[in-house]
Phi, psi and omega in degrees: 000314179298321179297320179296315180296321180295322179294318177298321180296318179294320179296318180296318180296319180294318179295320180296317179296319179296316179298316180297319180296321180294312180298317181296318180295318179296318180297317179296322179297317180294319180297326183272358183256133356266153179249004180208169180301151178255153178253122176253108185271124176250122188277024179217162181295162176299147177101349180270180182297318180296318180297317180299314180293319181298322181288328174296313180289319184303320180297315181290317180298321177301317179295318181294319184270350181058037175218150178293137172251114183264117179278124178247116178268120181228084182279159175120151176067029184051042176094354183298320184296314178294318180299316180294328177299317180293316183287340177276344180279160176300147178276069186238005178087353183275344176242122177228165197238127172277084191253165178216184178303328184299308188274319187281323186250304188291322180302307178290336179288329190239343187246114181293344178285345178281112183268035179216170176236162182307323184289356173286347174256157173231129179283122175279316178193138171288152181239324184189168167247127182270142175281130179255135182233160172248125178235153182236158178290155173296136182114339175279123186281070180210139176241355176227165178297318182295322176296323178295317179298317178297319178298317180296323180293322181294328183246033187291349174290340175239094187304139175284145178262145177222145181257151173213180181280000176153166180298133178065017167289165180298330180291321175296314180297322177295319178298316178295318180295320179293318178300316180295319180297322184267350183071037183242144183268067177294144180251118184280135175238107183278146176233171180277358179176177182292324184299309178294327177295317178299316180301321182283332172293312181297329180271356178083010181284333173233156186283321180205171179215150172244113188216160172289137184298144169226149181301332181295339179301322183296318178298320179292328177291319179296330178281355180079020183270341179197172177226130175270114186267328181197155161265165175257028182248156175260345172221153183221155171301155183307321183294346183249016184296345179280350182266133181299146176271153178297332180294345178281347178286140176272347186256327182221050186297338183261009183277071187260128178210140168228175177228127181275144178229159179194182176253125185243153173232167177291138177304137181097356176297141183305131184301323182292324178289321177298322178296322177297316179295317179300320179297318180294322177295317179298322178295323176294315181296334183277350183279121181303323182292327178287318178300319179297316180296319180292320178296324177295336177267013174089017182262139165267111193277135180286158172276146178301145174245163187237001184216158176292329179299319177296319179296318180296323179295318178296320177301312182295319180299319181293320180295320179297316181297319181287325175299320178294323177297315180296320179298321179295331179270356183074021178263141181258129179286140176279350181263125181292000000 
């Protein structure tokens, strides 16, 4: 009996020592992270909505972590190039991704060239929901969405062209869904990001575009280079109250869409390092000046979260919502 008790005592002592060593090592790892600059990968060219938001966050995260955050713009492939860059890097927390539904979820769901699945990423923290707008080139005789729809119907023998950030992006899917809903033959023109698509709308090379809102759109509208006809939102941040809501349309009042964004890391990144990154993201989200800047860029800003469980729940909600969108379009996901 004494031998049995002594053996249990030794086993307990060994387990306790192992547990203490693990906690101590994790704590030291977190305390020592980061010891070098971090890479923030943006999957679109400089000048777009994602780039603008990433630079706002990158500055604050750099201050919180006391390390430089280097923004890397890698446009192309509807975000595939940027996503692959993150997944090819070590899972050590030093490379993180300014990701959205387009790259993390829709690309692997719809593009066989995507050699990854959503679960290869782990959400560190959600950051915002972006406002999506429809804008038209100068010269189209419409000042509202319904007037634009009527104009498109009159000339449907010559399909209108529309730009987005790439094939099978949420903006492309919205364009196809709107065309199907209205019975109109819109012709999609994919770009490597929002900035080049915007340039071609302003230059008259495409008839309209579906893009995430940026404050610069208003200046271009004031210059007469384009017209913003609607958001696809039913509520907007205060700074965007001048933009029409989709609910004001008499023809497609329920065509509501936004796009969620967050910071992702490669699956398998150390939990303690992800927690350090999440804390820095939360500190950025809590700053009134950052929230104001993001709202001015059309974002509905997320509240800070404190656990991986909360992040996992947000990840799951987004995947379910996008799966339902694909089902509504009759598209089959490549991800089981």
